[in-house]
Structure formats: structure tokens, C-alpha cells
Coordinates of C-alpha atoms in Angstrom, one line a residue:
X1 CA -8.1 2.0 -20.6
X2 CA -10.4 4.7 -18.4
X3 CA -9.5 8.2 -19.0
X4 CA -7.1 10.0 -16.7
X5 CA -7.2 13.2 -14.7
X6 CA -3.5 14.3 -14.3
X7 CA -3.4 15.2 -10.3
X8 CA 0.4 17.2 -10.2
X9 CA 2.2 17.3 -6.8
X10 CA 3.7 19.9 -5.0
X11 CA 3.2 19.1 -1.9
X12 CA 0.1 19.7 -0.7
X13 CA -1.5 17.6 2.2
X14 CA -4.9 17.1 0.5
X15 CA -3.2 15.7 -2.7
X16 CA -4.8 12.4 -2.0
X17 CA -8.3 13.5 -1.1
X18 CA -8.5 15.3 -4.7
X19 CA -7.5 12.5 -6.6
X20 CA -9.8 10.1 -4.4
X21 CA -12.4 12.7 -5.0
X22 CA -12.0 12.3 -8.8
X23 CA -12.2 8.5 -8.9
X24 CA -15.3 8.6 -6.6
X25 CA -16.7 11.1 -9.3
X26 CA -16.0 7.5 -11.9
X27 CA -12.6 9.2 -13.3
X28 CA -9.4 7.0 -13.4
X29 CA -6.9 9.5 -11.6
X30 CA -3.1 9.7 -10.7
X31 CA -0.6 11.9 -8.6
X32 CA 2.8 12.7 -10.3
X33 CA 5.5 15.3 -9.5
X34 CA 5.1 18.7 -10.0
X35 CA 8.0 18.8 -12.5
X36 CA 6.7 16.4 -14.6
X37 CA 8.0 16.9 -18.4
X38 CA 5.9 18.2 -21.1
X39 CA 6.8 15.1 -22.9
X40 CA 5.9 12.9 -20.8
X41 CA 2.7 14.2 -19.7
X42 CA 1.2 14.2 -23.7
X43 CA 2.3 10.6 -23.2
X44 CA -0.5 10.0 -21.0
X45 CA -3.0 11.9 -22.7
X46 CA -4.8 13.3 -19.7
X47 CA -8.0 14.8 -20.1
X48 CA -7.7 17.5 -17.7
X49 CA -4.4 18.4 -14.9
X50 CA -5.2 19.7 -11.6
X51 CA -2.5 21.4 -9.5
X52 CA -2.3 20.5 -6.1
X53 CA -1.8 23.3 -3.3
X54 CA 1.5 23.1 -1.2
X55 CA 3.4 24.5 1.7
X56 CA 6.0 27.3 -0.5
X57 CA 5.5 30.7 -1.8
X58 CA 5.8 30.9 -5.3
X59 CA 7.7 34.0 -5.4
X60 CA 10.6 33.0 -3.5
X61 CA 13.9 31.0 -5.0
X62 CA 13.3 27.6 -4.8
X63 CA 10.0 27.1 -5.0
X64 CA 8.6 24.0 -7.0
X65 CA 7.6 25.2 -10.5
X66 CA 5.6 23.2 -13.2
X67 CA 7.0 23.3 -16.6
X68 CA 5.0 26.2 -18.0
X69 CA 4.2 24.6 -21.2
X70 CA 1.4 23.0 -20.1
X71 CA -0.9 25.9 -19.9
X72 CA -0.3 26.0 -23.8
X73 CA -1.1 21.7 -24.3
X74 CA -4.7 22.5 -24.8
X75 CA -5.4 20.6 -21.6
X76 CA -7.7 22.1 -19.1
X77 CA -6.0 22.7 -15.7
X78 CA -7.4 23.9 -12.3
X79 CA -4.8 25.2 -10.1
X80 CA -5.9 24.8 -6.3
X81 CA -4.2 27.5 -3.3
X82 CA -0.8 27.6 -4.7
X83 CA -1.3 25.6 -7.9
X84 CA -3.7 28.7 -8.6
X85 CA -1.1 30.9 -7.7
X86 CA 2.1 29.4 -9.3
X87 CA -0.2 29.4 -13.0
X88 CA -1.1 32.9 -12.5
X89 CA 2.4 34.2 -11.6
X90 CA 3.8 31.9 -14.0
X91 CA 1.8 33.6 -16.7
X92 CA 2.4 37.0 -16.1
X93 CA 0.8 37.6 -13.2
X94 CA 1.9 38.3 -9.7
X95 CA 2.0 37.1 -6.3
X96 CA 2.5 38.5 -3.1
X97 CA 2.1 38.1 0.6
X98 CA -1.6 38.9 1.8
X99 CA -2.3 41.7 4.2
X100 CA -3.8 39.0 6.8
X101 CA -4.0 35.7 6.1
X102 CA -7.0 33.0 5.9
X103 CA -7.2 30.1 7.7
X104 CA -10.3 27.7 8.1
X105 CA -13.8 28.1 6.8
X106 CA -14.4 31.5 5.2
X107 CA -17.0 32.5 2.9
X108 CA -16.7 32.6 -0.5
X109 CA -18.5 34.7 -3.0
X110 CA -19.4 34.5 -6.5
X111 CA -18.7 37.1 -8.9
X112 CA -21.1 38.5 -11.5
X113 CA -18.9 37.1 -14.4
X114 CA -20.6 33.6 -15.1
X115 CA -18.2 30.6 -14.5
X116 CA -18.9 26.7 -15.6
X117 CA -16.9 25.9 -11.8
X118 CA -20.1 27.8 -10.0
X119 CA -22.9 27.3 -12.6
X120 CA -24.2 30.8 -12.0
X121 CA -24.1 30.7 -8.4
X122 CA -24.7 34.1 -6.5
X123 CA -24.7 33.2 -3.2
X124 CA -22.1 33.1 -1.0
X125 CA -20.7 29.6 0.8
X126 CA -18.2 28.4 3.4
X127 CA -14.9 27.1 1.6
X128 CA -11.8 25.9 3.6
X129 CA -9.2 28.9 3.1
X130 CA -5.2 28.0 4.2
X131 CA -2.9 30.9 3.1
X132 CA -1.3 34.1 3.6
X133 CA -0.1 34.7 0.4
X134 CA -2.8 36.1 -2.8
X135 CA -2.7 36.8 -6.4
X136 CA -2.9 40.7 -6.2
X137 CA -2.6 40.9 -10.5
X138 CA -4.3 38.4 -13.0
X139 CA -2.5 37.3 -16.3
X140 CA -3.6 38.8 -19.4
X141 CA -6.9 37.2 -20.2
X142 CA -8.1 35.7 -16.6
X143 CA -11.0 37.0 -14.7
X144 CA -11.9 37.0 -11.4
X145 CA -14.8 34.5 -10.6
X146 CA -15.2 34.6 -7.3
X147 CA -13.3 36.6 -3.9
X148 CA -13.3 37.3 -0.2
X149 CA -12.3 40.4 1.1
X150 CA -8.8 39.3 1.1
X151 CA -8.7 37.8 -2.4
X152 CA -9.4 36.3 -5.4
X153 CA -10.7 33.3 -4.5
X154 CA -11.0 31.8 -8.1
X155 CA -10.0 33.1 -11.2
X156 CA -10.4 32.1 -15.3
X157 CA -9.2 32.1 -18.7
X158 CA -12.2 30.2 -20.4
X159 CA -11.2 30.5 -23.7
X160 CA -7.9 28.9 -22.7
X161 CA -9.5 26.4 -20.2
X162 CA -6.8 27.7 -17.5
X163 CA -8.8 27.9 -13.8
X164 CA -8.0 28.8 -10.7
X165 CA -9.3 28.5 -7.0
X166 CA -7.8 30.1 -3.7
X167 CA -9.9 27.5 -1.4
X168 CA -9.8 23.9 -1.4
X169 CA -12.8 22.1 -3.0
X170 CA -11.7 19.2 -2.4
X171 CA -12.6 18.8 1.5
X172 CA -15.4 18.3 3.5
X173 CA -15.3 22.1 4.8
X174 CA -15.9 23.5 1.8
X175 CA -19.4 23.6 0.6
X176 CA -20.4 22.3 -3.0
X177 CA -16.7 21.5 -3.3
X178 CA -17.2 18.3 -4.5
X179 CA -19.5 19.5 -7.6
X180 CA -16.5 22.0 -8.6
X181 CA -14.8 19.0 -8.8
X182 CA -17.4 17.6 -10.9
X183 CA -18.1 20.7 -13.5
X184 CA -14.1 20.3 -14.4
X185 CA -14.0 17.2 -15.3
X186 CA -17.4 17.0 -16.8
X187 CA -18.7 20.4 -17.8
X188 CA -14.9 21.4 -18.7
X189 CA -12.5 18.1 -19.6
X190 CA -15.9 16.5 -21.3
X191 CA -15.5 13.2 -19.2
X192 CA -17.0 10.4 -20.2
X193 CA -16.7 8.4 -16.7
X194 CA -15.7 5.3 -17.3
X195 CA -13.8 4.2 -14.7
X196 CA -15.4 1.2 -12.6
X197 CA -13.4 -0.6 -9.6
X198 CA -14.7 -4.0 -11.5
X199 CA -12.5 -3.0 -14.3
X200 CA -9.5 -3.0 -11.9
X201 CA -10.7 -6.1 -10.4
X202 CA -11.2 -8.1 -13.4
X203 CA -7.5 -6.9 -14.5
X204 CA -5.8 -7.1 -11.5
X205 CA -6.6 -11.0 -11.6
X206 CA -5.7 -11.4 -15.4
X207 CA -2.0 -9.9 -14.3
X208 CA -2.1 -11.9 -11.2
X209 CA -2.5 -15.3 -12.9
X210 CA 0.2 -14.1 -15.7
X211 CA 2.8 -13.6 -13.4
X212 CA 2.3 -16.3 -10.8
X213 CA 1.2 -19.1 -12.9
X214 CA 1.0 -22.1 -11.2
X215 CA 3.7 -21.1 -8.7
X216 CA 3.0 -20.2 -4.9
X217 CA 2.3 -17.0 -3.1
X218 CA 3.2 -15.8 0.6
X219 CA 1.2 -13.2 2.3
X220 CA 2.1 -11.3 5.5
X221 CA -1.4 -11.1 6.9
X222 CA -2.4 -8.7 9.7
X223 CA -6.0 -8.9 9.5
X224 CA -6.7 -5.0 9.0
X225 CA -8.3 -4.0 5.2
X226 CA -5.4 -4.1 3.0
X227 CA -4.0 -7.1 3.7
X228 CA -7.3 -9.1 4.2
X229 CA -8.9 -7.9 1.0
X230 CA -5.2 -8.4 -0.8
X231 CA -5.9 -12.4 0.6
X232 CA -9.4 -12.0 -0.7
X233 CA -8.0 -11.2 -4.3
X234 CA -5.4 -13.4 -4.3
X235 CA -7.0 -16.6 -3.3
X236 CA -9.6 -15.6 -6.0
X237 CA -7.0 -15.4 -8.8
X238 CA -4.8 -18.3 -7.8
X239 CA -6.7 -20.4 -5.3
X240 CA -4.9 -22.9 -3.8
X241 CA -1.5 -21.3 -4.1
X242 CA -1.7 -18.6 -1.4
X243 CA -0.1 -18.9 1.7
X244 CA -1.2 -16.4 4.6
X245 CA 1.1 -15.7 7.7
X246 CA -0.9 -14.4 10.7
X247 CA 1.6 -12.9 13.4
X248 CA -0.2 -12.9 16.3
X249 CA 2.1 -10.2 18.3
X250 CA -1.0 -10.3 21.4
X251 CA -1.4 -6.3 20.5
X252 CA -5.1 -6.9 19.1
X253 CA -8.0 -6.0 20.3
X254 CA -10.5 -8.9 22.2
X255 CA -11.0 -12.0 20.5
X256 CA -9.8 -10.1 17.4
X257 CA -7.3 -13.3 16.3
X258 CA -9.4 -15.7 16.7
X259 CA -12.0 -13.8 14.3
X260 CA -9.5 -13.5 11.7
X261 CA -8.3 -17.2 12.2
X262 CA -11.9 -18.6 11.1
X263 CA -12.2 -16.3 8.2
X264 CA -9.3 -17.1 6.8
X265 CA -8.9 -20.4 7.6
X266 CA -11.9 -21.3 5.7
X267 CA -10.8 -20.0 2.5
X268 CA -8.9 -21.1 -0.6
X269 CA -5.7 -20.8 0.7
X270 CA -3.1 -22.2 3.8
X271 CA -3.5 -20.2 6.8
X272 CA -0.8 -20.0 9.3
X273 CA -0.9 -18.9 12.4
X274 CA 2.3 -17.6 14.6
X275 CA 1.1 -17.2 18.6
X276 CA 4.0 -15.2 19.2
X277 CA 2.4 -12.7 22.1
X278 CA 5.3 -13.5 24.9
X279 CA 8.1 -13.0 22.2
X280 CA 7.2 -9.5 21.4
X281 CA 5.7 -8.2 25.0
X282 CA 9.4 -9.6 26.1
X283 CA 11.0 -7.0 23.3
X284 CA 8.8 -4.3 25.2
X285 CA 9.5 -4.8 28.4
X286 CA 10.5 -1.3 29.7
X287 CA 10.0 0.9 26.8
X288 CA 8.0 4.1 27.0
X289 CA 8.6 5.8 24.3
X290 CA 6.1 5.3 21.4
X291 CA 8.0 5.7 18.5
X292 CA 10.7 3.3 19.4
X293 CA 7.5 0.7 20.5
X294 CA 6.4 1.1 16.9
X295 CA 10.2 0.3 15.6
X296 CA 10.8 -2.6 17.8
X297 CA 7.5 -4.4 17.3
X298 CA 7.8 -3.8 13.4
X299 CA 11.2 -5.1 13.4
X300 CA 10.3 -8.1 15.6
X301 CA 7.3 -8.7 12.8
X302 CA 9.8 -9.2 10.4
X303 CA 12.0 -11.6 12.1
X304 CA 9.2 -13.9 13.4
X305 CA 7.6 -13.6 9.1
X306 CA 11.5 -14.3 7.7
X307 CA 11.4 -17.7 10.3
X308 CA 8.5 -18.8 9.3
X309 CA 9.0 -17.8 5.8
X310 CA 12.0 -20.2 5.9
X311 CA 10.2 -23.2 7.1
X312 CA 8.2 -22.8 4.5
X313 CA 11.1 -23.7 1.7
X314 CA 11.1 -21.9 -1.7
X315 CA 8.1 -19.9 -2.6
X316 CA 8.9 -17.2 -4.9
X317 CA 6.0 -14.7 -4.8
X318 CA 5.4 -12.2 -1.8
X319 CA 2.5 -10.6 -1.7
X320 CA 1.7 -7.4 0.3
X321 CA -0.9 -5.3 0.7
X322 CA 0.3 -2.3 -0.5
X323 CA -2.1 0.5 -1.4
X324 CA -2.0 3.6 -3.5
X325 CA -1.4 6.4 -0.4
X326 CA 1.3 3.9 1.1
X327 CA 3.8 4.5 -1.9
X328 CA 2.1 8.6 -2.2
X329 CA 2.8 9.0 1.7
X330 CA 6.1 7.4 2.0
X331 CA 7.6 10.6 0.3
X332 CA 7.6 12.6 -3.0
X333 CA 9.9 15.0 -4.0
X334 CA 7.9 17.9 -2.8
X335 CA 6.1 16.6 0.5
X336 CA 6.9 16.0 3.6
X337 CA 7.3 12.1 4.4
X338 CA 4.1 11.5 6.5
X339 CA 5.2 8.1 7.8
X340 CA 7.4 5.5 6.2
X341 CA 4.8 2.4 5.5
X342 CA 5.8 -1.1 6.3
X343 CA 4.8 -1.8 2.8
X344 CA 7.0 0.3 1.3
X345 CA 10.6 -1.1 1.1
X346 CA 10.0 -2.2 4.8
X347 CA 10.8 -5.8 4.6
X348 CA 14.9 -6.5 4.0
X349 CA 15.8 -6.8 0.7
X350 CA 17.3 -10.3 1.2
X351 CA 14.0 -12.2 1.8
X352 CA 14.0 -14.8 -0.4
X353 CA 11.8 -14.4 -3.1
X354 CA 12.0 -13.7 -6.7
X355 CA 9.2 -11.0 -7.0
X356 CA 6.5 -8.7 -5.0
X357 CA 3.3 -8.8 -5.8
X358 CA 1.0 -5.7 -5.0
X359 CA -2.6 -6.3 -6.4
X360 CA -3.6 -3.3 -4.6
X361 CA -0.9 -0.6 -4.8
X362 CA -3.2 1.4 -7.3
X363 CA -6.0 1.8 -4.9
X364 CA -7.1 4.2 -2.3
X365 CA -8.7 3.3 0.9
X366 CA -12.1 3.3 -0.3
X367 CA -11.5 1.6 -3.4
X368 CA -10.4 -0.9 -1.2
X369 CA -13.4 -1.3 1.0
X370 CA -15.7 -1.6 -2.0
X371 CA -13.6 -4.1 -3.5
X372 CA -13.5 -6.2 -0.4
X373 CA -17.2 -6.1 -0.1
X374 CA -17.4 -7.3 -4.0
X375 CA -15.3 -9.9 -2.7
X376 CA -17.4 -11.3 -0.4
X377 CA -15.3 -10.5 2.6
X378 CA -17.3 -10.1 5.9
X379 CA -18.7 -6.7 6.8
X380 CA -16.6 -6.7 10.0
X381 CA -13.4 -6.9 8.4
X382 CA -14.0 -4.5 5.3
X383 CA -15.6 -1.8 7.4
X384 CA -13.2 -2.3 10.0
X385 CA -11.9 1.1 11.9
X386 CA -8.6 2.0 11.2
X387 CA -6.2 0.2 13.8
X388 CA -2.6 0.8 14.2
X389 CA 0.1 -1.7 12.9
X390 CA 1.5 -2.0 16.9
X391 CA -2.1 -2.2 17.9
X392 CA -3.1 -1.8 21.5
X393 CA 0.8 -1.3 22.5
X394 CA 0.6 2.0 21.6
X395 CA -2.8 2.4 23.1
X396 CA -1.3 1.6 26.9
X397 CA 0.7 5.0 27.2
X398 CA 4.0 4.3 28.7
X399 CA 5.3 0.7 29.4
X400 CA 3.4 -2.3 27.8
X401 CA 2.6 -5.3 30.5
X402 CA 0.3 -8.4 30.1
X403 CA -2.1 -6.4 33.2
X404 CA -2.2 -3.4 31.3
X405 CA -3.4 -5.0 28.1
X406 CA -6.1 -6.8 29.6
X407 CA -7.6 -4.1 31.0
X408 CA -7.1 -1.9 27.7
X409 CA -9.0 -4.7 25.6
X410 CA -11.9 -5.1 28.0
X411 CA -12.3 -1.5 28.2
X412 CA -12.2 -1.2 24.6
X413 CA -14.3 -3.9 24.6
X414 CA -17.0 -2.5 26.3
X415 CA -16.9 0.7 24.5
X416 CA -17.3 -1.0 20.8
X417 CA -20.1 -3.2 22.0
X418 CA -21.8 0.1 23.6
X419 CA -21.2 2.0 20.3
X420 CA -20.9 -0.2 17.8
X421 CA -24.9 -0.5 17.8
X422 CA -25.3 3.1 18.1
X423 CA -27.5 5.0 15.7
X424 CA -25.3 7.8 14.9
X425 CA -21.9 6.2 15.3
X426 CA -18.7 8.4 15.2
X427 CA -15.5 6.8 12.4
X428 CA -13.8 5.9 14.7
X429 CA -13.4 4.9 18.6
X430 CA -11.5 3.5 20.8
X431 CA -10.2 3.2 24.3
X432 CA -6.6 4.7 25.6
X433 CA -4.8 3.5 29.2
X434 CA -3.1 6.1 30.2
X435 CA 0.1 6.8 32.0
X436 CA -1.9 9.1 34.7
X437 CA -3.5 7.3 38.3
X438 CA -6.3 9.5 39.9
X439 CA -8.1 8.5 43.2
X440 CA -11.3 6.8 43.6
X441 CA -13.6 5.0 45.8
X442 CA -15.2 1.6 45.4
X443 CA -17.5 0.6 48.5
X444 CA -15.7 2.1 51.2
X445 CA -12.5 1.3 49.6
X446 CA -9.9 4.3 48.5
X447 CA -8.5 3.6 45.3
X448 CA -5.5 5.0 43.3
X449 CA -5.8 3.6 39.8
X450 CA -4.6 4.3 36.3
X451 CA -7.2 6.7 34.2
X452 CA -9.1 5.2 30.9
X453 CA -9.6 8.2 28.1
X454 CA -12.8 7.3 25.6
X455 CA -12.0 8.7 21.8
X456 CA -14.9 8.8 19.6
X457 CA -14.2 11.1 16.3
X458 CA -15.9 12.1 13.0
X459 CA -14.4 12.6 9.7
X460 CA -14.7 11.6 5.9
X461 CA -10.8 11.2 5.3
X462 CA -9.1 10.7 8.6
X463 CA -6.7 13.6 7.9
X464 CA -8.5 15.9 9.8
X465 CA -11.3 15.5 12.1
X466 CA -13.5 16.8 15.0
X467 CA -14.5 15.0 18.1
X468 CA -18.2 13.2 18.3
X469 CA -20.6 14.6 20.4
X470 CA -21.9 11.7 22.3
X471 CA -24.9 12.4 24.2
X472 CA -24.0 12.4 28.0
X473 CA -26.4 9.6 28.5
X474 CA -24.3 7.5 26.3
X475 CA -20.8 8.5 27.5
X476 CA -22.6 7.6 31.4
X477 CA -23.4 4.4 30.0
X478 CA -19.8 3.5 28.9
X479 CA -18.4 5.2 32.0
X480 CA -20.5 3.3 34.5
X481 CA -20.0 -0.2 32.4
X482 CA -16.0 0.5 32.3
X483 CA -15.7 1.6 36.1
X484 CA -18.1 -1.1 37.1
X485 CA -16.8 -4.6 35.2
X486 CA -13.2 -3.7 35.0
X487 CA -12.0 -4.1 38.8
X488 CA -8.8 -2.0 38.1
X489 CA -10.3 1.4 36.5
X490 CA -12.0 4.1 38.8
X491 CA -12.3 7.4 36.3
X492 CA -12.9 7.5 32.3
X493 CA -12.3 11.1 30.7
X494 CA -13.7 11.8 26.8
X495 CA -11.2 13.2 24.8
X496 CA -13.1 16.6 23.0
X497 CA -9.6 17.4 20.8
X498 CA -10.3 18.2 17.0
X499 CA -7.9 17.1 14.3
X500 CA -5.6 19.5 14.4
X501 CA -4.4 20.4 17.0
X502 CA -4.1 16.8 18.2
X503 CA -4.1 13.5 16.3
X504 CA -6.6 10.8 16.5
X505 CA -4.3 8.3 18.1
X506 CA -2.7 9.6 21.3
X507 CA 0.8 8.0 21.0

């Protein structure tokens, strides 16, 4: 069993990124509410707690409180934004609102007291900052180890192993923030780290064959990461006894069904098929508005998987492919609920099966990827750009038609093949149809046709991000191919919106 870095809840937004952080850094981590016991957390025998930040102020009634306990367990703890601030006001020290707040990158610098977090840095260095509210007095015994000239920015009880810091190390924005990370659970909990995604892997399969046996196993396969590399896993522990259900819904990108069809098809397992594109663009017809577009096709999902489900008489095992930020996203008892995952209690509860099956449900996105590749899955599917569950339905802005999505899948077409062998590609791209006409000319012709927008982003955890700066060579390239092969498309705009305020997708 690896050793565990306690990651408690309050919620914070970058809750996942920190714990992600610390298994990339080889430590076995896990997020738990805030208001975990005492009791309970000496029953996991963590080697060090962080607390996350979060959207309260810890002064006012209400506000989510660890038990404060823990600070005497022996157990080193790092506080981050407001899990620095409810340890110091929980100890004796107090909080208050800031004089002005700060918000974004804002330079951070080290005191002269030396600190294992900083290692004796002096210098200076940008740090992501979100808050109003400061510690203004330190509990008996902490130091401050670092400040702005708004606050503390980290503060210390060594002797107690109790640490503190205002900014968030755990982005991309901050610099160093990911060797922080590393000095506390190395140079502080005294880490060993011995946590390997082959270890998961290897037991994964020994509790996948326990519980299956020789029985079967359905999978609802949508040909994206988690449910391809779920397959991948599966048909390695049980080959032979998985069954994959394909619902084509004709929302995928160019050729994109047929490429999962031969993967799949090839492998230890029965691949099905279900061409059901006129059956959901029917359930479409007229509907603008893209929330209830992502309700109708996800409900029309699970009717067409229940039918076929059926046909297939009894299998007791379903499997999904369930990963760790699906349950943590789906909603805790301090955070917001980011968006309710099919995965998570999506499917009725009156399928007929005896049991669920989640191989991946204690895995993050990258865990994923890498396990995938050690699976032998095919490069394009394991590094394969995040693509909504409705697909290119909620890529044509306003109504869906069979004319609309071709021309959205050869534009987006054109744009992968014109990127996609690009030196210093973005994370992601992709092509929107969007609800606006604008004039043109082709030949002599006046034209009045819809406008394509090109987004192209960069980011390291798709929670935030900034646009890409294509070179204008390249963006005339894609603009000239789009305008020129696609009869039906006389403008492309690039979308230069950052991560807030916008989101990557557009609907």
C-alpha cells in the first residue's frame, strides 16, 4: 500500500490540480471533506494533510471548519489561501478582510527567516494570488516566511510542522510552485515515493478478475479516453468476456467512428456497433438551446444502450469509465457541483445488472493517458483532445441539421490536419459554426453565409487557459483552406478569449 497525502476539501476549485500534482510528484494522494473526523483520518495514517483553498471567509458563521485536532496529530499540514487562513485563525490567530484585494499573478517575496517550503530563496517570484481576505495576526509560535505588500504570503510553525501559504502553488502561474509541493512532502512528510500507476494497474486487474470471474461484462463505449482505456483494461483482465456498445449518435468528428470501429473491433472483446445518427438528429430537430441539447442527447444515449443492452440477455457486470474527478466534480459537500457526469449515477437505476464496475474511478486524467499508453492503445486515442459527450451538436450554435454538420466536420477537419502537424501545437482546437451569417463574395457572386470561429488554446489542466498565438501565416492558411474547399463558408474569425472570462467550449 503507497503512502498517502491527505488532500482536505473545502471547496476550492484547484482541489484536483493539488492532488494530481502530488501523484505526479510519485505520492499516492486523495481528497476528502473538510470535516473529516480525527478518528478517521489516524485511520488512514497520512503522511502529511494539505488544506485546500475555498470560496468562504473564515471569520464569518458558517464557514467550513476542520476539526482543530489535527494541528496537534503530529502530521504535517500546509494550509493553501483559506486553508492557511482557517489554521491560523483556528489557532489563535486572526483573520480579517484585506485593505485591497489580490487577484492573479503577484510577486511574492521571501523573508529573511529560512523556510524548508523556499530552500533559502531570496528572490522574489510571480505566484497566482485570489483573495481579499489576510491573516493580519499569526498564532503563537508561527512566523512569517514570505509576504507581498498586502500580506503574509506564507507563514510557519516548524517545530510543529504547521505551514501556511497565501498563493496557490499548485498552478501553472505560480512559479516554483510545483517544488513547494515537493519540499512538503519530501523535505517535510519524509516521503518515500512509492507510488507507481503499474501498481494500480497490476491491482486493478487482480480485483477485476475476482469479481467478474468468468461472467460477462458490458461497456458503454464512446470512444474518448476513459472509456477506451476502461476497454483496454478490461479486455486485458477478462478477455473474451467484454462486450463494447458504440452509440454512434452522428455528433463525431470526420471519420471519427469508423476509427474507433477498427480499434476496437480488433481486440479481445465483442464490439457492437449502433448507427443510430437519424434517431438522435430527429430528437434535435429545433432545439437551440445548448443545455437542453446536452440533456436530450444524453437521455437518448441511454435509451438506445438500455435496447441494445436488452438484446443482449443477462450480463451482470456494467462497466463505465468512471474516473477520479467525475465522482470529485459531481459535488462535495463544500463545492459547487461543476457538472453532473454521465458516469456518476447517470444511467437509471433499473438497468439490469447486478454490479458496476469502475476500474478507473481512482484515477485522474493523466493517470489515465499513461495507463492507456502502457496498454498499448494507439497514440490517437490516448492523446486525444478533450471532446464533448454531445460532440459536434454543441459545436453548431443554435439548431442542429445534417447541412450544418457537414460543414462543421470538414471545417474541423481541415483545421486538425493543418495543426495537428504543427510544431508548437496549442491543447486543444477545434472548429465552432456559429449562429451569425456575414456577407461575402466568391467570383462575382455575393454571398450571405453562416460564420466559422477557429479555437486554438493552451493550458496544463483545462481549468483555466489562454488562447494560442498562432502565427498569422498559419491562421491564413486555415482561413484560405476553410473558405476555399467548403462551398458554404465565406469568413473564419479566431477566438483570442482567455479562460476566464470565457470557456473553452462556446456552448
Amino acid at each position: 500500500m503507497s503512502e498517502l497525502a491527505l488532500v482536505l476539501d473545502f471547496g476550492g476549485q484547484y482541489k484536483e490540480l493539488i492532488a494530481g500534482m502530488v501523484r505526479a510528484l510519485s505520492v499516492y494522494s486523495e481528497i476528502r471533506p473538510g470535516d473529516m473526523t480525527v478518528e478517521e483520518i489516524k485511520g488512514l495514517n497520512p503522511i502529511g494533510i494539505i488544506l485546500t483553498g475555498g470560496p468562504n471567509s473564515v471569520y464569518l458563521p458558517g464557514s467550513p471548519k476542520c476539526d482543530p485536532a489535527i494541528f496537534k496529530l503530529g502530521i504535517p499540514v500546509l494550509g493553501i489561501c483559506y486553508g492557511m487562513h482557517m489554521m491560523c485563525q483556528l489557532l489563535g490567530g486572526e483573520v480579517a478582510p484585506g485593505g485591497i484585494g489580490e487577484y492573479g499573478r503577484v510577486y511574492v517575496t521571501p523573508g529573511e527567516l529560512s523556510s524548508k517550503l523556499f530552500r533559502g530563496a531570496k528572490e522574489p517570484f510571480a505566484a497566482l494570488m485570489n483573495h481579499r481576505d489576510a491573516v493580519k495576526n499569526l498564532p503563537e509560535g508561527f512566523q512569517t516566511t514570505a509576504s507581498t505588500p498586502a500580506c503574509i504570503a506564507a507563514c510557519e510553525n516548524a517545530s510543529q510542522n504547521l505551514y501556511g501559504v497565501q498563493f496557490h502553488p499548485e498552478v501553472k502561474h505560480t512559479a516554483g510552485g510545483r517544488e513547494i509541493i515537493q519540499r512538503f512532502l519530501y523535505d517535510i512528510c519524509g516521503a518515500a515515493g512509492d507510488y507507481k500507476l503499474n501498481d494500480y494497474m497490476d491491482t486493478q486487474i487482480k480485483k477485476i478478475r475476482q469479481k467478474i470471474g468468468g461472467q460477462k461484462v458490458l461497456l458503454a463505449l464512446s470512444g474518448g479516453v476513459d472509456s477506451s482505456v476502461c476497454a483496454g483494461l478490461l479486455s486485458k483482465a477478462v478477455p473474451g468476456q467484454l462486450t463494447c456498445i458504440f452509440v454512434d449518435h452522428g455528433f463525431m468528428r470526420l471519420n471519427e467512428g469508423d476509427a474507433i470501429e477498427r480499434v476496437f473491433s480488433k481486440g479481445n472483446l465483442q464490439f457492437i456497433r449502433v448507427n443510430a445518427q437519424e434517431r438522435f438528429l430527429c430528437k434535435l430537430r429545433g432545439v437551440t438551446e445548448p443545455e437542453k441539447k446536452r440533456k436530450l442527447i444524453g437521455e437518448e444515449f441511454i435509451r438506445v444502450f438500455e435496447e441494445e443492452a436488452a438484446k443482449l440477455g443477462n450480463i451482470p457486470f456494467l462497466a463505465q469509465g468512471t474516473i477520479y474527478p467525475d465522482i470529485v466534480e459531481s459535488g462535495g459537500k463544500h463545492g459547487a457541483t461543476i457538472k453532473s457526469h454521465h458516469n456518476v449515477g447517470g444511467l437509471p437505476e433499473n438497468l439490469a445488472f447486478a454490479e458496476v464496475v469502475e476500474p478507473l474511478s481512482g484515477l485522474f486524467k493523466d493517470e489515465v493517458r499513461i495507463l492507456g499508453k502502457k496498454l498499448g492503445l494507439p497514440a490517437s486515442l490516448v492523446k486525444r483532445q478533450p471532446f464533448p459527450g454531445p460532440g459536434l451538436a454543441i459545436r453548431v450554435m443554435g439548431s442542429v441539421t445534417e447541412d450544418k454538420l457537414d460543414i462543421i466536420r470538414r471545417a474541423d477537419a481541415i483545421l486538425r490536419e493543418e495543426l495537428d502537424g504543427y510544431k508548437s501545437k496549442p491543447d486543444q482546437y477545434f472548429a465552432v459554426l456559429t449562429d451569425t451569417r456575414s456577407v461575402g463574395v466568391k467570383g462575382d457572386d455575393r454571398t450571405y453565409d453562416p460564420v466559422i470561429a477557429v479555437r486554438a488554446v493552451t493550458t496544463g489542466d483545462f481549468m483555466t487557459c489562454e488562447y494560442a498565438p498562432l502565427p498569422h501565416r498559419v491562421l491564413r492558411r486555415i482561413s484560405s483552406r476553410i473558405t476555399s474547399e467548403i462551398q458554404a463558408v465565406s469568413r473564419v474569425v479566431y477566438d483570442i478569449t482567455s479562460k476566464p472570462p470565457a470557456t473553452v467550449e462556446w456552448e
